[in-house]
Each structure stands twice: as structure tokens, then as C-alpha cells.
PDB file of C-alpha atoms in Angstrom:
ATOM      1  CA  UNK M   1     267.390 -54.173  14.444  1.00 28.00           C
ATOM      2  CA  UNK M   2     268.738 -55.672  17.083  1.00 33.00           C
ATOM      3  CA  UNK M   3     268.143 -57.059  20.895  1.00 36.00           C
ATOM      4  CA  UNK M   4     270.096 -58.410  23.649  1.00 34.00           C
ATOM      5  CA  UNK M   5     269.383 -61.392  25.949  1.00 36.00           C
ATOM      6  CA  UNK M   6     270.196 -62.487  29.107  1.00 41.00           C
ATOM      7  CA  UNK M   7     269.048 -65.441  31.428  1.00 40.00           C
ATOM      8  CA  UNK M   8     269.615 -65.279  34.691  1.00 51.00           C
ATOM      9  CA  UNK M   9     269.239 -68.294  37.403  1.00 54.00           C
ATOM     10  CA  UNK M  10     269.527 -69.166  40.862  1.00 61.00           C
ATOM     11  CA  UNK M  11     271.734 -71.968  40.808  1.00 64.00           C
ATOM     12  CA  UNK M  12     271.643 -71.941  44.594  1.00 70.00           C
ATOM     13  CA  UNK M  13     267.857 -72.374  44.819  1.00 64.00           C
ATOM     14  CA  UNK M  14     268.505 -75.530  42.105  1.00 63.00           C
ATOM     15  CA  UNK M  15     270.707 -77.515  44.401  1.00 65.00           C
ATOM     16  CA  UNK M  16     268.815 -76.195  47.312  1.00 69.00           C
ATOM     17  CA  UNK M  17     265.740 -78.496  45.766  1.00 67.00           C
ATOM     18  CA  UNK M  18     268.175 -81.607  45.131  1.00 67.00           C
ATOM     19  CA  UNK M  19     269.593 -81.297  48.093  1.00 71.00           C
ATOM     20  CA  UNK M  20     267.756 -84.368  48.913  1.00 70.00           C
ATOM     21  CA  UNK M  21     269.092 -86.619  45.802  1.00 79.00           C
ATOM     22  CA  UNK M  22     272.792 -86.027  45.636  1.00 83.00           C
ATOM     23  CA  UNK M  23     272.878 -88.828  43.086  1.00 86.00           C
ATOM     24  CA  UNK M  24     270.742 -86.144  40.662  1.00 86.00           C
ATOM     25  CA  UNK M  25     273.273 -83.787  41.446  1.00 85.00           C
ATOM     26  CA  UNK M  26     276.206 -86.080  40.350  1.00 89.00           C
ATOM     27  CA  UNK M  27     274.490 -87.054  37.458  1.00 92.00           C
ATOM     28  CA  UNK M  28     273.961 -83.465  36.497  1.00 91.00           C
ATOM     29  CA  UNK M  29     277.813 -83.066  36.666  1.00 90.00           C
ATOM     30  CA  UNK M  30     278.433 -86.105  34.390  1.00 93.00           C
ATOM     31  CA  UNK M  31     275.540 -84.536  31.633  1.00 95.00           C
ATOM     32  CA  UNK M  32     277.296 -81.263  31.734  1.00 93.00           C
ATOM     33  CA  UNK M  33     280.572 -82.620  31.268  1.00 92.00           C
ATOM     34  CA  UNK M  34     280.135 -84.964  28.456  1.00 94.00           C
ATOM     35  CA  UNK M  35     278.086 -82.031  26.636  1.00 95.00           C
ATOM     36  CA  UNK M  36     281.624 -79.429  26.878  1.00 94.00           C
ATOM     37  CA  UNK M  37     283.312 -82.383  26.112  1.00 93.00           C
ATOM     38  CA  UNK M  38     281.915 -83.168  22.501  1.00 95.00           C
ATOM     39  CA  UNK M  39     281.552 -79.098  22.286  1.00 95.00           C
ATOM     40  CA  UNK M  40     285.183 -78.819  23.026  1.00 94.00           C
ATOM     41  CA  UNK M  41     286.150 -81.651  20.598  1.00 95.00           C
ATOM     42  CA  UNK M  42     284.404 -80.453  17.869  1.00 96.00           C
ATOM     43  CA  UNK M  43     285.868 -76.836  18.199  1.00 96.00           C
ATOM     44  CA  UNK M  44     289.580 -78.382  18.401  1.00 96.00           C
ATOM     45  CA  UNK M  45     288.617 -80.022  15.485  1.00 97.00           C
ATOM     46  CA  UNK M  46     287.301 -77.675  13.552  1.00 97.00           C
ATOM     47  CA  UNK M  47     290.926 -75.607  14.618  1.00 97.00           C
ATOM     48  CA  UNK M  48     292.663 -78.057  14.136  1.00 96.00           C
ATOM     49  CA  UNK M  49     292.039 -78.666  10.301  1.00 96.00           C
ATOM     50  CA  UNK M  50     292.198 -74.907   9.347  1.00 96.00           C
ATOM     51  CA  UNK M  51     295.595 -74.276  10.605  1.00 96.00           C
ATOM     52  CA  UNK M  52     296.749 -77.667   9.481  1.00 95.00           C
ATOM     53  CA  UNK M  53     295.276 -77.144   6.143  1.00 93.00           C
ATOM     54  CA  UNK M  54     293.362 -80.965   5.765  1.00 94.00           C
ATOM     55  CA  UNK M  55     289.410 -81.486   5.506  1.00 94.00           C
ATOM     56  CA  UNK M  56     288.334 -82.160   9.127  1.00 96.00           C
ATOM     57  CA  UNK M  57     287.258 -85.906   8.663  1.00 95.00           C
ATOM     58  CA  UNK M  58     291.000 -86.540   8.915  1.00 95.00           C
ATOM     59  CA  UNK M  59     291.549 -85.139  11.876  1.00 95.00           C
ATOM     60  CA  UNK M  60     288.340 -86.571  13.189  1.00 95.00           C
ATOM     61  CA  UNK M  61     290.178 -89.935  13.385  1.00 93.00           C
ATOM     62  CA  UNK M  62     292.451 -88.748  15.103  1.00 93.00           C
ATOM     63  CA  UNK M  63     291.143 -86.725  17.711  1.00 93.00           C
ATOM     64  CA  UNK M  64     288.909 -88.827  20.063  1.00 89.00           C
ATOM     65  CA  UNK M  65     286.207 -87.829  22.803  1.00 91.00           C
ATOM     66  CA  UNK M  66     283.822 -90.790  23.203  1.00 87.00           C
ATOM     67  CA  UNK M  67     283.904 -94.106  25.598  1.00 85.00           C
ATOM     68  CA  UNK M  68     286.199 -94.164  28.743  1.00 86.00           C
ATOM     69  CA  UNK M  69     287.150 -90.591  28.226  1.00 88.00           C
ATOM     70  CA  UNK M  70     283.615 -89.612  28.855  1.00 92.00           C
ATOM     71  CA  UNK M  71     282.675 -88.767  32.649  1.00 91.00           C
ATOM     72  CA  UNK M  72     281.464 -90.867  34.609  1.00 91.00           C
ATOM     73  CA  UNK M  73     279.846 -90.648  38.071  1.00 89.00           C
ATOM     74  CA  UNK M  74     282.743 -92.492  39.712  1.00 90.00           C
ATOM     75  CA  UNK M  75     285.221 -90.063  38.050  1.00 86.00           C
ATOM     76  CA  UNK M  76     283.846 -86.393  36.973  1.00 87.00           C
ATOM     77  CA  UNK M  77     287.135 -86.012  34.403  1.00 88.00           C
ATOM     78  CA  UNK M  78     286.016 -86.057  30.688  1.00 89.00           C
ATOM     79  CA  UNK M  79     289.100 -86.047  28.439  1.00 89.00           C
ATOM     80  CA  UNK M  80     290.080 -85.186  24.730  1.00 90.00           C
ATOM     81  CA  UNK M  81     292.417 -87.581  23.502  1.00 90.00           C
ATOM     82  CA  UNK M  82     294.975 -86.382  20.204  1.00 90.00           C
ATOM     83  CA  UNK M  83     296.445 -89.577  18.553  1.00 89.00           C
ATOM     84  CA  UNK M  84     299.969 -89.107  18.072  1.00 88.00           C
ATOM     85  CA  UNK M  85     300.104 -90.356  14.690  1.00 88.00           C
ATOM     86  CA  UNK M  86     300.187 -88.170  11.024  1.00 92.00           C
ATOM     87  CA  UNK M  87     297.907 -88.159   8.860  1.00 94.00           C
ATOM     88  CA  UNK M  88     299.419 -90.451   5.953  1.00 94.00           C
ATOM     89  CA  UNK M  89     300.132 -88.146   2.615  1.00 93.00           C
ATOM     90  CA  UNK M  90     298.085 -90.482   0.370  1.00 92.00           C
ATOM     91  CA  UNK M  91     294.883 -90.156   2.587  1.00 92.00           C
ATOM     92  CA  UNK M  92     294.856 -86.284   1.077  1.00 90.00           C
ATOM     93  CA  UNK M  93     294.475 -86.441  -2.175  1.00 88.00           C
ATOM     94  CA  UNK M  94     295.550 -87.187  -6.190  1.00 90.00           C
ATOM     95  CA  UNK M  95     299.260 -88.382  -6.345  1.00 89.00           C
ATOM     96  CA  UNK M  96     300.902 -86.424  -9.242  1.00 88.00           C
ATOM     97  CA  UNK M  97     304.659 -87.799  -9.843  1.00 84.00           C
ATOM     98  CA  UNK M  98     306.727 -85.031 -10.732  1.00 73.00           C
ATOM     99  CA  UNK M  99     310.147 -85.507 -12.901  1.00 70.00           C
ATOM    100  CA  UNK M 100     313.169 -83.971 -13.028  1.00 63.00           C
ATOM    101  CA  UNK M 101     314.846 -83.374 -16.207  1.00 63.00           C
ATOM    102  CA  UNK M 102     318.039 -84.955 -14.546  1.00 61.00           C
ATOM    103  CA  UNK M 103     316.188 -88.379 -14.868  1.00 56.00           C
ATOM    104  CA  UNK M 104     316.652 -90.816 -12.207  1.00 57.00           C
ATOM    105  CA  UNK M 105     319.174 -88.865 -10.401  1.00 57.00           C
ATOM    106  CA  UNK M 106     317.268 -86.174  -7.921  1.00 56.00           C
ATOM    107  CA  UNK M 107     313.975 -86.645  -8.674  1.00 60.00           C
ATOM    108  CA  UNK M 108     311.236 -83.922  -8.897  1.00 76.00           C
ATOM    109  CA  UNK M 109     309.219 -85.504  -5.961  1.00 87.00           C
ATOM    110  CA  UNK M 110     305.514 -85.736  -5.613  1.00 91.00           C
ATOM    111  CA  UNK M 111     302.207 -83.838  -5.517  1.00 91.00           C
ATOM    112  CA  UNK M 112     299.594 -85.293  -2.468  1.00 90.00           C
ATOM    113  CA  UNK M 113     296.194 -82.786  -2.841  1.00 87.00           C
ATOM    114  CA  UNK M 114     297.743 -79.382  -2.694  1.00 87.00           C
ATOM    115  CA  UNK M 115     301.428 -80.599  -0.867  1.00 90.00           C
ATOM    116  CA  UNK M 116     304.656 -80.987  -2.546  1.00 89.00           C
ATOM    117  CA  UNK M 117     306.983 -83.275  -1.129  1.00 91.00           C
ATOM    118  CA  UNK M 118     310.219 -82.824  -3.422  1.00 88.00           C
ATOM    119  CA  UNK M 119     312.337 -86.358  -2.548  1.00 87.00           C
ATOM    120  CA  UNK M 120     309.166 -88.508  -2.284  1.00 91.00           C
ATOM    121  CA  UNK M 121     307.710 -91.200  -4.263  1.00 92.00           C
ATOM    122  CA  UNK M 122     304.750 -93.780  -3.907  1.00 92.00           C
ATOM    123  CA  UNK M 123     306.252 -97.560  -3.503  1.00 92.00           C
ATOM    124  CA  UNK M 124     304.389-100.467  -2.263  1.00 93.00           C
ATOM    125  CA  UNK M 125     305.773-102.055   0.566  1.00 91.00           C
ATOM    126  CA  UNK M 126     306.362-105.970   1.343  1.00 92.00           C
ATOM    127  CA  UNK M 127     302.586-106.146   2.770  1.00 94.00           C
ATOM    128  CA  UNK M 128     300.948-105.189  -0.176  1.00 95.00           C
ATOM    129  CA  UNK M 129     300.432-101.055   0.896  1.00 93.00           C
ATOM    130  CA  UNK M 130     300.887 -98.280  -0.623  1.00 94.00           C
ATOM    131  CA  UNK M 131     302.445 -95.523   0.852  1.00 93.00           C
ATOM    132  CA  UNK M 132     303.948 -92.297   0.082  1.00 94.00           C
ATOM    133  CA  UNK M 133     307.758 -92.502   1.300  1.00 94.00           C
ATOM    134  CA  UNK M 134     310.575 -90.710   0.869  1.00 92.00           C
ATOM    135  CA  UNK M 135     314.590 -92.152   2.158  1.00 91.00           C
ATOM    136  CA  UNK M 136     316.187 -91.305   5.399  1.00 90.00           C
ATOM    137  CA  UNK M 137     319.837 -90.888   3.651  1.00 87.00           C
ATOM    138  CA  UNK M 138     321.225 -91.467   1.126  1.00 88.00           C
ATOM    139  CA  UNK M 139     321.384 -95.142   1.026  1.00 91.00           C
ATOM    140  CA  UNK M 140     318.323 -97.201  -0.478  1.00 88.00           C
ATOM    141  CA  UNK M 141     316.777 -98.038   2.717  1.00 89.00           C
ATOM    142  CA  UNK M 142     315.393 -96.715   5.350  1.00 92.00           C
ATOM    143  CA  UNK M 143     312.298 -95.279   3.933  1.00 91.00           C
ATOM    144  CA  UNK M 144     310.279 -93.004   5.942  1.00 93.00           C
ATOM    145  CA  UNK M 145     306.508 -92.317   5.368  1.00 94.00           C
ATOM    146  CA  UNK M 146     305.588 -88.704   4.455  1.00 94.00           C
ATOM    147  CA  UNK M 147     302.717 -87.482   7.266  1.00 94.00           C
ATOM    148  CA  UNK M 148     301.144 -84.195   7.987  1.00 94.00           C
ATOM    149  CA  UNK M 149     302.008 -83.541  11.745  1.00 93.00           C
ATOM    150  CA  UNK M 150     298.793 -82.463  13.946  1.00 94.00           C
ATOM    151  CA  UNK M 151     299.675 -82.666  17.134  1.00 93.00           C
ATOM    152  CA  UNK M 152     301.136 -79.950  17.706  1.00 94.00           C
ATOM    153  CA  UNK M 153     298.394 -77.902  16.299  1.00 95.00           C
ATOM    154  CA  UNK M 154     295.693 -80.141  17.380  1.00 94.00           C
ATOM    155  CA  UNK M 155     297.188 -79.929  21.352  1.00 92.00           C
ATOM    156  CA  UNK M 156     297.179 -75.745  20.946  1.00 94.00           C
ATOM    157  CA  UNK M 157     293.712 -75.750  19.821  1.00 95.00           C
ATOM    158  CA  UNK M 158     292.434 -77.960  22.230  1.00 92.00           C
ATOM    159  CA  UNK M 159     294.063 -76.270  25.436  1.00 92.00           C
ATOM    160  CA  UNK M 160     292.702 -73.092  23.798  1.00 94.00           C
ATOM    161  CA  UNK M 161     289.059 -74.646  22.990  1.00 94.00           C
ATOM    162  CA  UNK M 162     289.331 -75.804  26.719  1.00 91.00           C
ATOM    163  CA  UNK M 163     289.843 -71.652  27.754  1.00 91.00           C
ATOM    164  CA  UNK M 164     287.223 -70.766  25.274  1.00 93.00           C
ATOM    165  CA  UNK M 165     284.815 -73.133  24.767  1.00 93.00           C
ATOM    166  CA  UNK M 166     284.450 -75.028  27.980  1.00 89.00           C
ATOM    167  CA  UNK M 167     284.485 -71.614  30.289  1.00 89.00           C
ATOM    168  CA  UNK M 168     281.614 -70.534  28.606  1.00 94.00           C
ATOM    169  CA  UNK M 169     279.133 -73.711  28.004  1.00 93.00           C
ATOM    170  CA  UNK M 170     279.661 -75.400  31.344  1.00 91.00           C
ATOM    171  CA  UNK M 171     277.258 -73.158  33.528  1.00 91.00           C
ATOM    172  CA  UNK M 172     275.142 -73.242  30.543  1.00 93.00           C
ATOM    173  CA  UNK M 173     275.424 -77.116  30.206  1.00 94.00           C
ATOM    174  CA  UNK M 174     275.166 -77.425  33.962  1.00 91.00           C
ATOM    175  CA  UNK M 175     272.149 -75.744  34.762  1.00 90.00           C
ATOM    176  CA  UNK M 176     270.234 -76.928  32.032  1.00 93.00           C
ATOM    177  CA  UNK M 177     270.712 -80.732  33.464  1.00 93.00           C
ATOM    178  CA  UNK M 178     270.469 -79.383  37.027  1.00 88.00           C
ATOM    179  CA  UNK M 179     266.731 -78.511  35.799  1.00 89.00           C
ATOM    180  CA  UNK M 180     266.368 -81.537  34.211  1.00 91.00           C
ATOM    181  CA  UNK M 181     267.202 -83.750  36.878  1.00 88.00           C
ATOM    182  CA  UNK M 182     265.262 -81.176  39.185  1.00 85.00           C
ATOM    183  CA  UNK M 183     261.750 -82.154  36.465  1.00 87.00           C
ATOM    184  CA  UNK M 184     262.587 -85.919  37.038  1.00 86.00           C
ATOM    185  CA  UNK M 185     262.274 -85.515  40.709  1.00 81.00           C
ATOM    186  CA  UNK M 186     259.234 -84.012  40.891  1.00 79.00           C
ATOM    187  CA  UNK M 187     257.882 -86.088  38.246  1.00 82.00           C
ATOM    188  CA  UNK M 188     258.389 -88.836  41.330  1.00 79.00           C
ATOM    189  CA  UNK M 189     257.108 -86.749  43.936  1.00 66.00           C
TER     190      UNK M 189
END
């Protein structure tokens, strides 16, 4: 069994009865905003961590919709922000060390969660962390940290969670604080 639904509003009559408050509007703006904001975030995050392959708590972090990115009613612009930054190799899991049977000379790597990085190794550095490294060259130093890249995945999701997402719930999100605000002033009245 199934049914179909659809809603259908007069948006026109809706601002026609706040034409009087054009703060109500604005502030109906701002609501729907931030509301396809946080829906858009949480869809580029949840895209995000299935193409990079991580749990989505990771890319949480790093993928930011809250404070000044928020709209406001001096600036109706509500932003997702992507952290250029990796996600650090030891955050992901178990480290296995894997040998070679060469010894010392070219090392087997190691195992972070399900990832196999074949030159790295775990070292602490001189502040006292841990981190999963591996070298630049072939010389002893510089050591460079092993990261799982996300931006360009998390960028591609978002722009397409932006298409999807956010043409889709910001009538909805609009009109349902258009009749809010449109309740509050005729609570007043």
C-alpha cells in the first residue's frame, strides 16, 4: 500500500501578513538558513566519510557549520567550512608494524585500521607525540606525517549536498519559520 502527499502553500499570502514586520521576515530568512545549513553539513558529512572510507566523527572535526558561519540578520550567508588538514593515521585505528624479511633495510611499513602505509613507522617526536611518519627521501630527516586527505572529497560532497540538499529543504525550511514568525505576531495582536 501506498499514498502520495503533497502540501501546497501560498507563500505570497505569508509575506502578504508580515508585510507589516519586515524584521519577522528577516528573521525567517536567518531560521531557514541555519536549518539547510546543519542539513547540508550533516549530508557532506555523512559523504564525506563513505567515499573517504573513515567513521564520520573524524570528519566531524573537521568539517565545521556552527558560530560565525551561521546567518545572521546583518548577513543572510550561512557557510560550511572544510579544515584543510588530514586526518592523522593514528587517529584510525590499531598500529600493526609490519617487517620485512630484509631487516632494517626497506621495511615492511605499517598497518593504521584497515590502511597500509608500506615506508611508514610510528616515532615519537621531540614534544613527546606520537605520530605515524614516514621520510621525505632518502636521508634520515625530513619526516612527513601520514594523513588521509578529505578535502578533496569533503569539498565535492559539499558543493553537491549544496545542489541536493539545500534546493530541496529551503522552501520547506522557509515557510515553516515564515508561519512561525506569522503565530508570534498574532500572538501580539
Amino acid at each position: 500500500m501506498s499514498f502520495s502527499l503533497k502540501v501546497t502553500t501560498d507563500q505570497r499570502a505569508l509575506i502578504k501578513h508580515l508585510k507589516e514586520s519586515p524584521a519577522a521576515i528577516r528573521r525567517a530568512q536567518v531560521q531557514a538558513l541555519n536549518k539547510t545549513g546543519a542539513k547540508v553539513n550533516t549530508a557532506t558529512v555523512r559523504a564525506t566519510a563513505k567515499e573517504v572510507g573513515v567513521k564520520q566523527k573524524f570528519i566531524r572535526e573537521r568539517v565545521f557549520f556552527r558560530g560565525r558561519l551561521r546567518a545572521t540578520s546583518n548577513s543572510l550567508e550561512a557557510v560550511v567550512l572544510v579544515k584543510h588538514a588530514g586526518i592523522p593515521a593514528l587517529k584510525l585505528g590499531n598500529v600493526q608494524s609490519r617487517r620485512s624479511r630484509k631487516g632494517r633495510r626497506g621495511g615492511a611499513g605499517i598497518k593504521v585500521g584497515r590502511r597500509h602505509y608500506p615506508h611508514g613507522f610510528v616515532a615519537q617526536m621531540p614534544n613527546g607525540k606520537w605520530m605515524a611518519v614516514q621520510r621525505k627521501g632518502r636521508a634520515r630527516l625530513p619526516l612527513q606525517e601520514l594523513q588521509v586527505a578529505i578535502v578533496p572529497a569533503a569539498q565535492k560532497a559539499a558543493q553537491m549536498a549544496m545542489r541536493t540538499v539545500g534546493s530541496r529543504e529551503y522552501p520547506i525550511e522557509l515557510e515553516r519559520a515564515l508561519r512561525l514568525q506569522l503565530k508570534k505576531i498574532r500572538k501580539t495582536a
